[in-house]
PDB file of C-alpha atoms in Angstrom:
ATOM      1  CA  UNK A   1     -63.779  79.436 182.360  1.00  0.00           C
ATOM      2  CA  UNK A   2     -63.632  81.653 185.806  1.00  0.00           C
ATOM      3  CA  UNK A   3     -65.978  83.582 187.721  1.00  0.00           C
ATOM      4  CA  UNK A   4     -68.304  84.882 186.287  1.00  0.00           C
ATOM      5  CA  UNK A   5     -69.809  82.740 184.312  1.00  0.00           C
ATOM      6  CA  UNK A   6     -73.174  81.636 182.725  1.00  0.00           C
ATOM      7  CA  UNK A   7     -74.755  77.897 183.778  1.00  0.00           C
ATOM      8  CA  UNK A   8     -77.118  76.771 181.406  1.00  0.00           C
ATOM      9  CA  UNK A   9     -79.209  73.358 181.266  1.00  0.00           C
ATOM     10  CA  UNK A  10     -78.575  71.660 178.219  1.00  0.00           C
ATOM     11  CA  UNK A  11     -81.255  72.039 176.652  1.00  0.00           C
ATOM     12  CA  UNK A  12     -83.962  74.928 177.445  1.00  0.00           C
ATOM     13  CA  UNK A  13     -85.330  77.710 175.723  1.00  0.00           C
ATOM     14  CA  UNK A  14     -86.422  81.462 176.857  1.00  0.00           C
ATOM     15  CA  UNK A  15     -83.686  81.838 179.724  1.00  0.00           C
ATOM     16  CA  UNK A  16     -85.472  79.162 181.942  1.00  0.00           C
ATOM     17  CA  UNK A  17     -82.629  77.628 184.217  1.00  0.00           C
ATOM     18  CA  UNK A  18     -79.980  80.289 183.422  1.00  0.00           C
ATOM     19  CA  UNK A  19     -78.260  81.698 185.664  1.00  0.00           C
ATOM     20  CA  UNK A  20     -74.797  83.842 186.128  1.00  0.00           C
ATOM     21  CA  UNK A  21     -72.277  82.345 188.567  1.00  0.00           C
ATOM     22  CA  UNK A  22     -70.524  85.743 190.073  1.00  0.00           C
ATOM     23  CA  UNK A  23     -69.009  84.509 193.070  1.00  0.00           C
ATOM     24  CA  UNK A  24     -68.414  80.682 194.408  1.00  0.00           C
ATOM     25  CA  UNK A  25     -71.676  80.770 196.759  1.00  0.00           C
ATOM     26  CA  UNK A  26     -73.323  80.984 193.491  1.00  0.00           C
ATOM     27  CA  UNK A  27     -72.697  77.582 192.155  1.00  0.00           C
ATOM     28  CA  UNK A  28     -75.147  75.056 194.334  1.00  0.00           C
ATOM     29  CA  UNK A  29     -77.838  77.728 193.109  1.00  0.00           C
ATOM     30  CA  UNK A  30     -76.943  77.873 189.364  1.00  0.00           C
ATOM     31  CA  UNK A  31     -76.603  74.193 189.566  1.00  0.00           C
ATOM     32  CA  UNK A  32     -80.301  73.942 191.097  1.00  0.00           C
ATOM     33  CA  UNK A  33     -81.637  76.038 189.138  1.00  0.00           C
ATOM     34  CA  UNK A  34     -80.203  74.720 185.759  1.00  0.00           C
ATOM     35  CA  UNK A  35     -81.600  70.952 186.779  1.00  0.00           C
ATOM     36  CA  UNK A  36     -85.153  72.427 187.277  1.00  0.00           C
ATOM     37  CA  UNK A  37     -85.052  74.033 184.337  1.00  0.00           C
ATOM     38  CA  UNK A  38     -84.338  71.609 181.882  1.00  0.00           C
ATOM     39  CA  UNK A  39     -86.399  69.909 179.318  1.00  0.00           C
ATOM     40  CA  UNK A  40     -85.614  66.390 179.128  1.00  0.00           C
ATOM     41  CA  UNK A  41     -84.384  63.766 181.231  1.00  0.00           C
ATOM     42  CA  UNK A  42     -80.770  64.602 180.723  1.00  0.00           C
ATOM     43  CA  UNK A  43     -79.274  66.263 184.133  1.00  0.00           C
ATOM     44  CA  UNK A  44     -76.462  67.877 182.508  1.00  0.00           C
ATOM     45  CA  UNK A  45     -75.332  71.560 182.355  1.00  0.00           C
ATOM     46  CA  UNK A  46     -73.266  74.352 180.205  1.00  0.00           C
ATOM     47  CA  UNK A  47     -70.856  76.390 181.803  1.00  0.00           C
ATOM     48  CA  UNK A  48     -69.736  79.450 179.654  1.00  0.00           C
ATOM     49  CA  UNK A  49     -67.534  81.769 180.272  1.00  0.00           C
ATOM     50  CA  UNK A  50     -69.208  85.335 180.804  1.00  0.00           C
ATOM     51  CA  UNK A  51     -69.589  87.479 177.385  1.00  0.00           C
ATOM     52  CA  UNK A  52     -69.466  91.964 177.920  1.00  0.00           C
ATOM     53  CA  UNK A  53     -71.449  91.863 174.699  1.00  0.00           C
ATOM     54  CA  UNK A  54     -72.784  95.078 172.599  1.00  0.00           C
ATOM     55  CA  UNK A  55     -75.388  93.839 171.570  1.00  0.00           C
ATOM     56  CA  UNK A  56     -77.769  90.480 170.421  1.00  0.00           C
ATOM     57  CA  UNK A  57     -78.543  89.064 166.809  1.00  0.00           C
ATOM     58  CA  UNK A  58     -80.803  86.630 165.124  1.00  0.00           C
ATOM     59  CA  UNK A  59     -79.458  85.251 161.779  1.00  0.00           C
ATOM     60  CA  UNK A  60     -82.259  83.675 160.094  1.00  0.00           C
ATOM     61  CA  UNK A  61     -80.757  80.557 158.093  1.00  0.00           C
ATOM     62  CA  UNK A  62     -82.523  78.384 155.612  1.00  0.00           C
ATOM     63  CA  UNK A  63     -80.787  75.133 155.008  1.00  0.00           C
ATOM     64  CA  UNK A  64     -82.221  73.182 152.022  1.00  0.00           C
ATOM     65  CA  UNK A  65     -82.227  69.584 150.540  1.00  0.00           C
ATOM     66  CA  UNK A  66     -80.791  70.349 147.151  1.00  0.00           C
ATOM     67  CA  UNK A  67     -79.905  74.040 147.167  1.00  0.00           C
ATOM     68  CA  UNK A  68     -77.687  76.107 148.848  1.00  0.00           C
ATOM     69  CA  UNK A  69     -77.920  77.811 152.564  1.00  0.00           C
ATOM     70  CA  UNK A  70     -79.458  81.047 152.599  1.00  0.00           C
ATOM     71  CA  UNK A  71     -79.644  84.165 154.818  1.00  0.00           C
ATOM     72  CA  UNK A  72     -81.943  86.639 155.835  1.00  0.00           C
ATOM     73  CA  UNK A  73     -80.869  90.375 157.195  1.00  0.00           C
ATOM     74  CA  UNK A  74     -80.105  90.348 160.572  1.00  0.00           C
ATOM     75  CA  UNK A  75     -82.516  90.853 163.235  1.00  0.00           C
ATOM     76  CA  UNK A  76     -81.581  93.214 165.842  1.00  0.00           C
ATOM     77  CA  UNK A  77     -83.270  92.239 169.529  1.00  0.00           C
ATOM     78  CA  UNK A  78     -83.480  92.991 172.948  1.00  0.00           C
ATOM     79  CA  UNK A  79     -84.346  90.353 175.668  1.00  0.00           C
ATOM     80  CA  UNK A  80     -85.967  90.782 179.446  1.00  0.00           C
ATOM     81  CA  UNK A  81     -86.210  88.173 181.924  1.00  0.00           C
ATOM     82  CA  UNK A  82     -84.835  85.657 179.167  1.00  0.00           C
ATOM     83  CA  UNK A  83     -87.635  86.701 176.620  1.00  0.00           C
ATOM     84  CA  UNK A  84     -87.251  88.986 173.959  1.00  0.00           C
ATOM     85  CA  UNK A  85     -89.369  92.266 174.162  1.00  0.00           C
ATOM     86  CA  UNK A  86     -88.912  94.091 170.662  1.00  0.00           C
ATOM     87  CA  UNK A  87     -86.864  92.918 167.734  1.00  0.00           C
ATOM     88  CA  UNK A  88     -86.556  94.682 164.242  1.00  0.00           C
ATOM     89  CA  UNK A  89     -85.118  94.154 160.945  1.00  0.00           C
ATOM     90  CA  UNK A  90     -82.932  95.327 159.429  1.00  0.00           C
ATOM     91  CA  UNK A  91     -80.162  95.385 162.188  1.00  0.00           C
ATOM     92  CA  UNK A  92     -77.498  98.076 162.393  1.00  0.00           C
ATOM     93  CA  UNK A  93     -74.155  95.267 161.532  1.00  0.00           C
ATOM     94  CA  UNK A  94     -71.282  95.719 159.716  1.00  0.00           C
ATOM     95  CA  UNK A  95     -70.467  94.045 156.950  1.00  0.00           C
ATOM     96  CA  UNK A  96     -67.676  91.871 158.630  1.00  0.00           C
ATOM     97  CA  UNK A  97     -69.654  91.031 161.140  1.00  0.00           C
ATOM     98  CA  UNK A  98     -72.200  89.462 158.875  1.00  0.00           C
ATOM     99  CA  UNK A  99     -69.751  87.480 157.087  1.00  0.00           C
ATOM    100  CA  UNK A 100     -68.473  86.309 160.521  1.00  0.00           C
ATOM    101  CA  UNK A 101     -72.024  85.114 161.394  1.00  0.00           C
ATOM    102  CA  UNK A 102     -72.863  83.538 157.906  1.00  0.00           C
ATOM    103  CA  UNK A 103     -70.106  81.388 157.919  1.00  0.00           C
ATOM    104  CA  UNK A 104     -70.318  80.054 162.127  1.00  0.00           C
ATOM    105  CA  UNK A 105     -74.117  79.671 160.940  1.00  0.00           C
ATOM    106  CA  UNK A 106     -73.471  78.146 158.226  1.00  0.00           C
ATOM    107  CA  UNK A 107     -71.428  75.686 159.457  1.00  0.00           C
ATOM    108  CA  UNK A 108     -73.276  74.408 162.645  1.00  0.00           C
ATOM    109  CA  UNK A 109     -76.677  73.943 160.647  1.00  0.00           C
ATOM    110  CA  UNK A 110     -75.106  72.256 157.774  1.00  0.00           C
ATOM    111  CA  UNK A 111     -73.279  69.924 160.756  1.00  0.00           C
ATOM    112  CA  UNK A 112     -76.552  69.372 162.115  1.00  0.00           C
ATOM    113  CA  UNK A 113     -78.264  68.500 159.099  1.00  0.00           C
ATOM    114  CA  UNK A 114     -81.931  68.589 157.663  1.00  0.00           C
ATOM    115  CA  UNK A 115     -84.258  71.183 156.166  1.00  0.00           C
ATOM    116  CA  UNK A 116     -85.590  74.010 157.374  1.00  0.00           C
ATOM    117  CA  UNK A 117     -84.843  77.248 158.909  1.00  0.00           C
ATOM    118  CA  UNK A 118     -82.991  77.863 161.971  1.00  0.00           C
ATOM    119  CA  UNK A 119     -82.933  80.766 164.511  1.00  0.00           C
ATOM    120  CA  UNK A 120     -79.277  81.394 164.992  1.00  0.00           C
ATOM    121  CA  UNK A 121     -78.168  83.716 167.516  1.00  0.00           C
ATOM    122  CA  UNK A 122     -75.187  86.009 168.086  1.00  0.00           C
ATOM    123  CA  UNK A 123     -73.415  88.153 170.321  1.00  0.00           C
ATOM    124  CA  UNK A 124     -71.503  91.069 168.607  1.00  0.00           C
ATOM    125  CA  UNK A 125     -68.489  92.770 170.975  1.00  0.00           C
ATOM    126  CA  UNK A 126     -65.863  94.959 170.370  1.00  0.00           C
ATOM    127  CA  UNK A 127     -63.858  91.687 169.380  1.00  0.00           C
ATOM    128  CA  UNK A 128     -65.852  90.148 167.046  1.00  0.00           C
ATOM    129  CA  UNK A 129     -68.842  88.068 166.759  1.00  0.00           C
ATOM    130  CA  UNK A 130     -69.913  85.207 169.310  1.00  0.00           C
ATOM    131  CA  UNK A 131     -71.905  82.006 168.456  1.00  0.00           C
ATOM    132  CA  UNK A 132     -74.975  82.186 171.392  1.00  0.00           C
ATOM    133  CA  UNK A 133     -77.694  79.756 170.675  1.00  0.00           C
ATOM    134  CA  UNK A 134     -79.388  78.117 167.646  1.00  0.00           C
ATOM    135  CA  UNK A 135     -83.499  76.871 168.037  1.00  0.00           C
ATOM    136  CA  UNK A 136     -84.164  74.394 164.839  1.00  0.00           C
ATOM    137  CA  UNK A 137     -87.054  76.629 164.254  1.00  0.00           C
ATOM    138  CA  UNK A 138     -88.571  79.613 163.320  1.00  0.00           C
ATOM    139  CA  UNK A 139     -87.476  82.247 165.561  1.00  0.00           C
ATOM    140  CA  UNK A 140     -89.465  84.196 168.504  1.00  0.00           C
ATOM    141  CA  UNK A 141     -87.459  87.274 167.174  1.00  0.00           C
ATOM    142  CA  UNK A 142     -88.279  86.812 163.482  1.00  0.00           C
ATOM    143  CA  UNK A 143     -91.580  87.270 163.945  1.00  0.00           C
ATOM    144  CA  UNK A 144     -90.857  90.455 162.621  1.00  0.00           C
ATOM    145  CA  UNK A 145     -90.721  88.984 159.241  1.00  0.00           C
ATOM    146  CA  UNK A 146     -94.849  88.779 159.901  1.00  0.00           C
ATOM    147  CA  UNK A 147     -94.514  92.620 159.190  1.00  0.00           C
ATOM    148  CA  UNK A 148     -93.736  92.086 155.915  1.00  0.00           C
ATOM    149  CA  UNK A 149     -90.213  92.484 155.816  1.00  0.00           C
ATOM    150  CA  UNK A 150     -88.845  90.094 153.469  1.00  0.00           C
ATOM    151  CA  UNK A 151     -90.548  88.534 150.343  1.00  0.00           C
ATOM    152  CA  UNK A 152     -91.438  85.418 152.580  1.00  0.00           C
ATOM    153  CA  UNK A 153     -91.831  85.487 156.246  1.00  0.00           C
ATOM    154  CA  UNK A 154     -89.713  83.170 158.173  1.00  0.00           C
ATOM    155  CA  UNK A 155     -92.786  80.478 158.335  1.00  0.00           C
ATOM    156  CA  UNK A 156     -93.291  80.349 154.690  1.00  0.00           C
ATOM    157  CA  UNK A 157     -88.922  80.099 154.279  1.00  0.00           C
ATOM    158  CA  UNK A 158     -89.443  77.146 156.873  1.00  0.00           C
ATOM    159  CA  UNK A 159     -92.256  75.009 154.920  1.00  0.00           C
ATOM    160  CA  UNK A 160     -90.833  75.232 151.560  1.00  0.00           C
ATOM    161  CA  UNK A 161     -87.298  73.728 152.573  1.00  0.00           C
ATOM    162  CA  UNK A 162     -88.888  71.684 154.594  1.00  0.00           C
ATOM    163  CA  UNK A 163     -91.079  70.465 151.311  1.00  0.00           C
ATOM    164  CA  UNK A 164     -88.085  70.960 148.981  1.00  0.00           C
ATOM    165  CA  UNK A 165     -89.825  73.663 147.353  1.00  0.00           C
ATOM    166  CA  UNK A 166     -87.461  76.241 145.728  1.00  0.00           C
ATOM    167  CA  UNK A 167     -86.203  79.635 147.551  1.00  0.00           C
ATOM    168  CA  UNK A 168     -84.655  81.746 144.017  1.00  0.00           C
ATOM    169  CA  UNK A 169     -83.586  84.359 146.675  1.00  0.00           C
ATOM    170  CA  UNK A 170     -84.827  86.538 150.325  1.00  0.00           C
ATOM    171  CA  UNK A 171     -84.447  90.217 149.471  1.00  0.00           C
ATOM    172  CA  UNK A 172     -85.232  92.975 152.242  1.00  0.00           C
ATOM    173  CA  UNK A 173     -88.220  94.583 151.471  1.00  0.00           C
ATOM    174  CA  UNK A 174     -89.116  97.135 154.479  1.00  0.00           C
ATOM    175  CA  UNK A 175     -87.841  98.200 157.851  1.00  0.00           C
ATOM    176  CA  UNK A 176     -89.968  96.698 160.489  1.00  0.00           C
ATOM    177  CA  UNK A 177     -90.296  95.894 163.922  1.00  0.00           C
ATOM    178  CA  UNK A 178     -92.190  93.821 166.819  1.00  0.00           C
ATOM    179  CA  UNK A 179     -93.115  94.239 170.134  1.00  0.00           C
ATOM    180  CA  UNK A 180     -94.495  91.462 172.228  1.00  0.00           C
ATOM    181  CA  UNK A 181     -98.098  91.861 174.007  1.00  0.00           C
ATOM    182  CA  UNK A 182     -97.556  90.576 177.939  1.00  0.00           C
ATOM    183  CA  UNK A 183    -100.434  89.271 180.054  1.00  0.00           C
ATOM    184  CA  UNK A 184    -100.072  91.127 183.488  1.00  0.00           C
ATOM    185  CA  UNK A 185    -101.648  88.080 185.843  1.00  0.00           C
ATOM    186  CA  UNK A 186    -103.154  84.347 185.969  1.00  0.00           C
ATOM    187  CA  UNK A 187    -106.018  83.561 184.630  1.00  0.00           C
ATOM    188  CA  UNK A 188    -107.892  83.549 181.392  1.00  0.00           C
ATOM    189  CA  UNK A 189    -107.238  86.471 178.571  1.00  0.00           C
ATOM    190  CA  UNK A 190    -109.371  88.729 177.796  1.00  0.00           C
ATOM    191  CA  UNK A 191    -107.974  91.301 175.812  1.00  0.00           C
ATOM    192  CA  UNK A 192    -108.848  94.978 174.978  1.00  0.00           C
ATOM    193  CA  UNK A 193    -107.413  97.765 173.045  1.00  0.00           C
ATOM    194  CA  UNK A 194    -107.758  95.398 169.962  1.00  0.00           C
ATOM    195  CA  UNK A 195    -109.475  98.116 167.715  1.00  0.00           C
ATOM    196  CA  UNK A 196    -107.373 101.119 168.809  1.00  0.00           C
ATOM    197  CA  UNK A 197    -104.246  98.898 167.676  1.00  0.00           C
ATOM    198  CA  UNK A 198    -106.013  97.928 164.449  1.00  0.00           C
ATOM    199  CA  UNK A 199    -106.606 101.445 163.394  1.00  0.00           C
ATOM    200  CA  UNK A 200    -103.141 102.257 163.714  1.00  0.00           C
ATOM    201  CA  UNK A 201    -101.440 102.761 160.009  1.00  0.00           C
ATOM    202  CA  UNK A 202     -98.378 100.573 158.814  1.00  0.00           C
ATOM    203  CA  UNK A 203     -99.227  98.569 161.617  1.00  0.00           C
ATOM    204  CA  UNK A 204    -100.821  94.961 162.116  1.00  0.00           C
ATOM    205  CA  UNK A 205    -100.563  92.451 164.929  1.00  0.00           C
ATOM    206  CA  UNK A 206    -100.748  88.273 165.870  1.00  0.00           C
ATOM    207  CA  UNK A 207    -102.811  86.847 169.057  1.00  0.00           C
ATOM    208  CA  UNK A 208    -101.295  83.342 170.028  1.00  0.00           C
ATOM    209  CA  UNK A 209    -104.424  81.717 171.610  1.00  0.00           C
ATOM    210  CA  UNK A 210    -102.627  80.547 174.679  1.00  0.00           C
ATOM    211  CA  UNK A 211    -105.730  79.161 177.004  1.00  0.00           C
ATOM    212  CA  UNK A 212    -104.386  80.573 180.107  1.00  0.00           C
ATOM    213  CA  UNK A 213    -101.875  83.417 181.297  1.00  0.00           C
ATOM    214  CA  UNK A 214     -99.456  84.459 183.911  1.00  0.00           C
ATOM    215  CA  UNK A 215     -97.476  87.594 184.251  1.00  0.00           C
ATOM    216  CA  UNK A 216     -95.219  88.383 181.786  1.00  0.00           C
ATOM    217  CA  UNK A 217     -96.546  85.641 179.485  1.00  0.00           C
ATOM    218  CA  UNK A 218     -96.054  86.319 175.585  1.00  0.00           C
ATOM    219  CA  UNK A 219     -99.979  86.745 174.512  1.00  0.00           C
ATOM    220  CA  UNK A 220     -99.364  88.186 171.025  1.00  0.00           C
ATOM    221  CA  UNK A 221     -97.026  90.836 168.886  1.00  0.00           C
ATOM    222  CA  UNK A 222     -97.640  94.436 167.700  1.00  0.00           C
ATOM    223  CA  UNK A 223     -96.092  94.542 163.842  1.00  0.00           C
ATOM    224  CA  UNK A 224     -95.001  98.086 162.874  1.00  0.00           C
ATOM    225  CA  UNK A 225     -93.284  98.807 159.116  1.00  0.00           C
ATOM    226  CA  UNK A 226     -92.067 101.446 157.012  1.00  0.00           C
ATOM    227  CA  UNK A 227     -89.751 102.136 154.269  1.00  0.00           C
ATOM    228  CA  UNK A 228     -86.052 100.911 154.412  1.00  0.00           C
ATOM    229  CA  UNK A 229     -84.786 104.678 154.760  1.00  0.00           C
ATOM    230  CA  UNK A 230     -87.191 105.562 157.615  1.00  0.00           C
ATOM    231  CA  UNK A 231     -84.866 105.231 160.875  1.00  0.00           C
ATOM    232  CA  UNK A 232     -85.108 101.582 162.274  1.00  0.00           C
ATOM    233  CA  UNK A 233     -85.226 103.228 166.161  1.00  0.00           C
ATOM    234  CA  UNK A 234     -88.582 105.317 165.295  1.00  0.00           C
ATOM    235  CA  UNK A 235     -90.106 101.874 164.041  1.00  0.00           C
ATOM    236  CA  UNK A 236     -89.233 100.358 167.119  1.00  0.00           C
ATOM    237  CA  UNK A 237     -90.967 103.317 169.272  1.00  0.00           C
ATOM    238  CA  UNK A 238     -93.397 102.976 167.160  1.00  0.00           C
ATOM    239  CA  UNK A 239     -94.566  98.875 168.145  1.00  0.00           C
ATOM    240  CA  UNK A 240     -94.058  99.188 171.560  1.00  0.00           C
ATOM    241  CA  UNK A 241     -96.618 101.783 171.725  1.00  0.00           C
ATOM    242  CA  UNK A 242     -98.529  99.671 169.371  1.00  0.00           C
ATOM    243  CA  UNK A 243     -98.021  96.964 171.836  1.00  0.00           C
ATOM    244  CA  UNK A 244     -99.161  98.978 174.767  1.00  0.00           C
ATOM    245  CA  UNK A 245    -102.590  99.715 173.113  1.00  0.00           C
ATOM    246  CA  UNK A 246    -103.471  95.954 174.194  1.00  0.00           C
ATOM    247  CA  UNK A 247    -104.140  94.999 177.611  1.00  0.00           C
ATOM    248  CA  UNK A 248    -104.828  91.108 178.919  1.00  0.00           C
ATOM    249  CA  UNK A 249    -106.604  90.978 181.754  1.00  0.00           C
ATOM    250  CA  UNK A 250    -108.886  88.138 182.951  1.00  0.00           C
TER     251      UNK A 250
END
């Protein structure tokens, strides 16, 4: 693999107990942190060689009982401190690209097996397309969908494979975007700026009712959308600002 590299526990989620190795004074450390980390009773650990990636991908996939695997457009994100911070849909991919992640996707959830819809993530680099991660779930980054994206948001995809109920097709309906709400310390939320975000147009957001916060802690999403011809970027602008309408204090 070589230095650098990426230790991972084998099984996490958000970036907790990941860690890049970049010289060999690094590896009691990564190792360390990768046991603490992990969910599980399973010490074990991932090493991966490094990735110069262009950017991050979700594929939403939606693997059914009796029907074939479907796809939604690809959602562009961007992550900080192992979280992701905005993601939007559609994402800026070529063509080849998508075929390249339709088929890696389609073969590791079919492998897996069951019903449902997966979060499926890629790296895209100047040589091609790179299998990340997968969560057997809906996706932290396709809450975008909540915008009204697609003609079923990626919770409704994931109950009706899940109850065999049939999906005739997922077409693209808008451009949209999301932008996570962060709590700033510990304590109890209390948020404000609720009505300036609610009087924003083509805009709408979620509150998670998490009891308790800590800095940096997901609290909610701002939901921004628009036409499919209005400039993805400008949406994006757009729900962070939404996003920073809300404060959580305590």
């Amino acid at each position: 693999v070589g230095i650098p590299c990426v230790v991972k526990p084998l099984m996490s989620s958000s970036g907790k107990g990941q860690s890049t190795i970049k010289s060999e004074s690094d590896i009691e450390k990564a190792w360390k942190y990768a046991v603490e980390g992990s969910r599980g009773d399973v010490v074990e650990v991932i090493v991966e060689a490094f990735v110069n990636f262009n950017s991050e991908i979700t594929l939403l996939t939606v693997t059914q009982n009796n029907n074939p695997t479907l796809f939604c457009s690809p959602i562009g994100h961007r992550q900080e401190r192992g979280d992701y911070q905005e993601s939007w849909q559609p994402a800026h991919v070529t063509d080849t690209a998508i075929a390249e992640a339709q088929d890696m996707a389609r073969k590791v959830t079919e492998a897996l097996g069951g019903a449902g819809l997966f979060g499926v993530e890629f790296f895209l680099t100047d040589e091609g397309v790179y299998f990340s991660e997968l969560s057997p779930r809906p996706h932290d980054t396709g809450m975008v969908t909540l915008a009204g994206t697609q003609n079923f948001n990626e919770f409704e995809l994931h109950l009706r494979a899940i109850l065999s109920l049939p999906i005739a097709e997922i077409t693209l309906e808008k451009a949209g975007a999301s932008a996570v709400i962060l709590a700033s310390a510990e304590g109890t939320p209390l948020f404000t700026g609720i009505e300036a975000i609610a009087a924003l147009p083509k805009t709408d957001f979620r509150l998670f009712g998490k009891p308790t916060t800590r800095p940096y802690r997901r609290m909610g999403v701002a939901l921004v959308s628009d036409t499919l011809d209005t400039p993805i970027e400008g949406i994006v602008e757009k729900a962070k600002a939404a996003a920073a309408l809300v404060t959580v204090g305590n």
